[in-house]
PDB file of C-alpha atoms in Angstrom:
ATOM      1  CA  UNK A 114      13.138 -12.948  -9.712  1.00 78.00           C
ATOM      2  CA  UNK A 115      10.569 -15.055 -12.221  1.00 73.00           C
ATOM      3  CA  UNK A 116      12.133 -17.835 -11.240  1.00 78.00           C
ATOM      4  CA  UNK A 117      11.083 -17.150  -7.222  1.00 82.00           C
ATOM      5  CA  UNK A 118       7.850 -15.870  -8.087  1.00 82.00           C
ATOM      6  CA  UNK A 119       7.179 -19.569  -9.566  1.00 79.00           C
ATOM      7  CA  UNK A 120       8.143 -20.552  -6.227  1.00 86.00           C
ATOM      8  CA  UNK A 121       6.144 -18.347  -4.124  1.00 81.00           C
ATOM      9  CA  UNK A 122       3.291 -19.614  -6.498  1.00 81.00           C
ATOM     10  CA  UNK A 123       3.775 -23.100  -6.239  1.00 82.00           C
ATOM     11  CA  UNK A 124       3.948 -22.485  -2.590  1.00 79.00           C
ATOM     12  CA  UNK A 125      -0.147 -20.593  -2.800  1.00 78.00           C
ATOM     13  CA  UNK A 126      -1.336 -23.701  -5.121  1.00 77.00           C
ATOM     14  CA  UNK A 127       0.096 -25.754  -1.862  1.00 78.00           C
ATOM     15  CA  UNK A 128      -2.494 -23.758   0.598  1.00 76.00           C
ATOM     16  CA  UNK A 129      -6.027 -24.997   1.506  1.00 67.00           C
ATOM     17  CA  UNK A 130      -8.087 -22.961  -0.792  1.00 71.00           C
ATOM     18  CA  UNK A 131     -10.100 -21.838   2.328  1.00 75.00           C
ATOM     19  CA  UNK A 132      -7.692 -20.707   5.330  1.00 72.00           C
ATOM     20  CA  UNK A 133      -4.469 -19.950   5.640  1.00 83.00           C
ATOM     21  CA  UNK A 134      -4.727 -15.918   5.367  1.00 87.00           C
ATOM     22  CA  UNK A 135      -1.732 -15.192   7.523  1.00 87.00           C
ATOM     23  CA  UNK A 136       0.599 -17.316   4.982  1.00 87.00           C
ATOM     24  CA  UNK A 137      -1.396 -16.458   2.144  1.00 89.00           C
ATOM     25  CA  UNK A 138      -1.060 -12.723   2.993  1.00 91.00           C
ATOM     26  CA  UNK A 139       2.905 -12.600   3.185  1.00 92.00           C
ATOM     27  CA  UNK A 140       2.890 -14.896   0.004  1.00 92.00           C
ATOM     28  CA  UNK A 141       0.741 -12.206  -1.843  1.00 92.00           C
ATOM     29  CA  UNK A 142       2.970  -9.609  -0.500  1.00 95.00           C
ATOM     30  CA  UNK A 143       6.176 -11.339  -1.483  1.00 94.00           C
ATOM     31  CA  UNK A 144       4.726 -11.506  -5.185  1.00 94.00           C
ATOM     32  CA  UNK A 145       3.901  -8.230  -4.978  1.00 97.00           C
ATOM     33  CA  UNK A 146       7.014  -6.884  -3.883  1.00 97.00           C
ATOM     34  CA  UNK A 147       8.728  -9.257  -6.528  1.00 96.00           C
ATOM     35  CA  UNK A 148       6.320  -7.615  -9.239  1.00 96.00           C
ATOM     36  CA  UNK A 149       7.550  -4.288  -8.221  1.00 97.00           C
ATOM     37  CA  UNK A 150      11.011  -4.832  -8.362  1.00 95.00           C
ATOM     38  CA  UNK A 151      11.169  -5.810 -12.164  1.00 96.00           C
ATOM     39  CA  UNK A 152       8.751  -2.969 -12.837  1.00 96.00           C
ATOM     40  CA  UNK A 153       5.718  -4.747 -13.348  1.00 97.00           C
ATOM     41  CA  UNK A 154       3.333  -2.939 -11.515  1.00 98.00           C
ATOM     42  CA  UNK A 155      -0.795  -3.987 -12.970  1.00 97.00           C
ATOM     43  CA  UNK A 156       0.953  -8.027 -11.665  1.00 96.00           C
ATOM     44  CA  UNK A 157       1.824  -5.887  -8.299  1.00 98.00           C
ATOM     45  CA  UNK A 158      -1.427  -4.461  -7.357  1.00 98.00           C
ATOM     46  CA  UNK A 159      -3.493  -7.767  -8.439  1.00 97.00           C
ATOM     47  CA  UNK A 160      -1.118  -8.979  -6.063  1.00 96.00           C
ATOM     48  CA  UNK A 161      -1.348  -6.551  -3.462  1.00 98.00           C
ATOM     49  CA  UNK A 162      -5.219  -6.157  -3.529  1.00 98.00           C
ATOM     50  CA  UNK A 163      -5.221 -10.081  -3.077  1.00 94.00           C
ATOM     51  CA  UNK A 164      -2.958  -9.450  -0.005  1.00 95.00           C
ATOM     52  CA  UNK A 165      -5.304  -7.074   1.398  1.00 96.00           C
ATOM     53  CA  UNK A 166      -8.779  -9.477   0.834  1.00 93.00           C
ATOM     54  CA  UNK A 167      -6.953 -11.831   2.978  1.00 91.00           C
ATOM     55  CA  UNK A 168      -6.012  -9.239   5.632  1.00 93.00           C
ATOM     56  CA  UNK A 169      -9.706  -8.379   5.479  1.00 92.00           C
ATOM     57  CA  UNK A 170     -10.817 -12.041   5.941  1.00 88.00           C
ATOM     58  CA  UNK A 171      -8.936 -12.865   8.978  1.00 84.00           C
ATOM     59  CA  UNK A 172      -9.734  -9.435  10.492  1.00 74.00           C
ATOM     60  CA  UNK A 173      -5.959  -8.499  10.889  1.00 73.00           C
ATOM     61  CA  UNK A 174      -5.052  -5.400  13.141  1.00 84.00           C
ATOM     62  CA  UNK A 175      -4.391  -2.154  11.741  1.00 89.00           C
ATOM     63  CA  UNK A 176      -0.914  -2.359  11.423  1.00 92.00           C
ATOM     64  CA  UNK A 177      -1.432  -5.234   8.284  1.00 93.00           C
ATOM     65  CA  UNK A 178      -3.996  -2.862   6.624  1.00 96.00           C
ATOM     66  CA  UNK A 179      -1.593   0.214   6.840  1.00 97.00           C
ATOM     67  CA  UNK A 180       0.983  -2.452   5.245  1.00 96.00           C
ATOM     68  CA  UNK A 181      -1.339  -3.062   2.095  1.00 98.00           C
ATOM     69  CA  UNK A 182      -2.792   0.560   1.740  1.00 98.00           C
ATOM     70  CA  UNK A 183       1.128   1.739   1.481  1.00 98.00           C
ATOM     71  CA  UNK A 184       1.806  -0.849  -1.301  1.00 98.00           C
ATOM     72  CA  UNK A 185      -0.951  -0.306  -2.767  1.00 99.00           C
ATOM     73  CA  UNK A 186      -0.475   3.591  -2.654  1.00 99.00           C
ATOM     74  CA  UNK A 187       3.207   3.412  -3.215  1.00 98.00           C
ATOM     75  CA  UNK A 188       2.358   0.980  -6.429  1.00 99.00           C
ATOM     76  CA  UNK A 189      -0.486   3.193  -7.872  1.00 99.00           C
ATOM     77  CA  UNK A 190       1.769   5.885  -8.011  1.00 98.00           C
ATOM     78  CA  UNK A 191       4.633   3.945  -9.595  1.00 98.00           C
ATOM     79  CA  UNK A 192       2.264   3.412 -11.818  1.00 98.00           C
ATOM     80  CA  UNK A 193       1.042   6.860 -12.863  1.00 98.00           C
ATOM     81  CA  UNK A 194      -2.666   6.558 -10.867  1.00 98.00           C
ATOM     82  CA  UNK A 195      -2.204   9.286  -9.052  1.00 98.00           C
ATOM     83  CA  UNK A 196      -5.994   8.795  -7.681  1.00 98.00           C
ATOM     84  CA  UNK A 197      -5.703   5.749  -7.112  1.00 99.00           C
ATOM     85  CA  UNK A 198      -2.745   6.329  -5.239  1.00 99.00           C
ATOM     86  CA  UNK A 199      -4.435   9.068  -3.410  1.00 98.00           C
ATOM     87  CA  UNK A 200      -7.351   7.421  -2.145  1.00 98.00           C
ATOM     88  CA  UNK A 201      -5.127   4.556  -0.551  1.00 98.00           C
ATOM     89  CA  UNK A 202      -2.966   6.908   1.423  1.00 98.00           C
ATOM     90  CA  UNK A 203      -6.183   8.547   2.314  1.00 98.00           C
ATOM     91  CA  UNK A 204      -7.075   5.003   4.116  1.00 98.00           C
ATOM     92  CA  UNK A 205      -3.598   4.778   5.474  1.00 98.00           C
ATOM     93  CA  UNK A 206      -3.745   8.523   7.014  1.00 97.00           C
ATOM     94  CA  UNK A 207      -7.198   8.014   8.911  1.00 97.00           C
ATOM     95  CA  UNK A 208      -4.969   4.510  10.618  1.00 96.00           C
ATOM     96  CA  UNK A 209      -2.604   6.741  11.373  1.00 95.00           C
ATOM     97  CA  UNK A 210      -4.092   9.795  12.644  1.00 89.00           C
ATOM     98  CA  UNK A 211      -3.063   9.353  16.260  1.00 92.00           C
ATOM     99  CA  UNK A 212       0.741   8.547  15.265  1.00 94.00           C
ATOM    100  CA  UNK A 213       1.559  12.188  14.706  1.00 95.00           C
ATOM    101  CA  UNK A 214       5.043  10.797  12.617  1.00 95.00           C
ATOM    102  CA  UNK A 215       3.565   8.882  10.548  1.00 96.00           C
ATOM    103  CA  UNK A 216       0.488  10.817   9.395  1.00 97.00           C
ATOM    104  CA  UNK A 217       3.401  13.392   8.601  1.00 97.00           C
ATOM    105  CA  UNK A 218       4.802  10.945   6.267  1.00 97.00           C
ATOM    106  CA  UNK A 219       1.732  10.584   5.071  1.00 98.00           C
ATOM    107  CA  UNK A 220       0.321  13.689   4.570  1.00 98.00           C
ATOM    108  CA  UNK A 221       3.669  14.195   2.779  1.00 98.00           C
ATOM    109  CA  UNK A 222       2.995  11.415   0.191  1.00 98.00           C
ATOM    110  CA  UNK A 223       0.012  12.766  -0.174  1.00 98.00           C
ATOM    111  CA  UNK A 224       0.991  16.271  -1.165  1.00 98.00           C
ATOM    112  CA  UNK A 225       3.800  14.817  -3.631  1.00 98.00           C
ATOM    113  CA  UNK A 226       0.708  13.395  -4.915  1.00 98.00           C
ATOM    114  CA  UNK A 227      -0.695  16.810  -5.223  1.00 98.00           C
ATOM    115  CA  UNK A 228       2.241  18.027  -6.634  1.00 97.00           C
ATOM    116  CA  UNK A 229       2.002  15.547  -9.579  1.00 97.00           C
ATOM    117  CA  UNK A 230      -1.337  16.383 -10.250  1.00 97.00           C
ATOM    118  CA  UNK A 231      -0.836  20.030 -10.462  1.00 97.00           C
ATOM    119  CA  UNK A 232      -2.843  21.274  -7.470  1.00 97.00           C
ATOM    120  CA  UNK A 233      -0.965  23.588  -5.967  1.00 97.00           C
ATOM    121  CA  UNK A 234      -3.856  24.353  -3.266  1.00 97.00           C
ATOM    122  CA  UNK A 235      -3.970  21.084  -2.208  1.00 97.00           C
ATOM    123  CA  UNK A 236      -0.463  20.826  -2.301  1.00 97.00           C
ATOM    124  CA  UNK A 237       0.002  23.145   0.392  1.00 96.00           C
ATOM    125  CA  UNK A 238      -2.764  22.058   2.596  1.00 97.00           C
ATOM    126  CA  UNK A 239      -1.030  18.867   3.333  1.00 97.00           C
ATOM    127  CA  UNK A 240       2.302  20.502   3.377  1.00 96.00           C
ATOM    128  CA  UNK A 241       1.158  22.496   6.269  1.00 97.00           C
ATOM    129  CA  UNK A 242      -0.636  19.370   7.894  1.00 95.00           C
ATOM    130  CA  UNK A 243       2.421  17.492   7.602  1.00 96.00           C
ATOM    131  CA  UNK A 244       3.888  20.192   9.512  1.00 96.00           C
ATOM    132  CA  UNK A 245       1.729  20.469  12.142  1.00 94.00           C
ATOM    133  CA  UNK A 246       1.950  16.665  12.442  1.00 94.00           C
ATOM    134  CA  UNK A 247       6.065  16.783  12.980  1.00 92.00           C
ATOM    135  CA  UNK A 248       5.579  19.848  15.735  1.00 90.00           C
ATOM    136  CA  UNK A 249       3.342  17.113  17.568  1.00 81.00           C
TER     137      UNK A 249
END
């Protein structure tokens, strides 16, 4: 995995340092996902909150910004920052607020957040949200 991470690196240096979002984007992903896998997750999110500055810049669709705020939620609680965490499925869940399934998944993530964090109250809320979501 180091050794393709060099790769995918090489490949960024290769870029124009102005431009080139889209490939810069999935490069950033790829290292993040990379990062992940061999359990390094600070490298991830640097990684994945570069991914998302270049979704920002070339004002990508909702669909890429759901893709980074799931990394990045997914990676923050890998990583034991359950706020963190929190507050990017938060972004995710107001994308996907018309897409009844997937703010269930959401609002599920969310309360397994909860559940970490020892509030029980809160748990519950978005245990019964996610169930409203899945009767939609």
């Amino acid at each position: 995995i180091v050794a393709a991470m060099c790769e995918v690196e090489q490949s960024l240096t290769n870029l124009a340092p102005d431009g080139d979002y889209e490939e810069r984007k999935k490069l950033y992903e790829d290292l993040g996902d990379m990062a992940t896998e061999i359990g390094s997750f600070t490298t991830a999110l640097i990684y994945y909150h570069l991914m998302l500055e270049c979704v920002e810049k070339c004002n990508k669709k909702r669909e890429a910004l759901i893709e980074c705020y799931v990394s990045l939620a997914q990676t923050y609680k890998d990583n034991r920052q359950y706020w963190k965490a929190l507050e990017y499925f938060k972004k995710e869940l107001e994308l996907e607020e018309n897409n009844p399934s997937e703010a269930c998944k959401t609002n599920m993530n969310i309360a397994e957040l909860y559940t970490l964090m020892g509030d029980t109250d809160r748990m519950i809320e978005h245990y019964e949200k996610a169930k409203i979501n899945s009767e939609s």
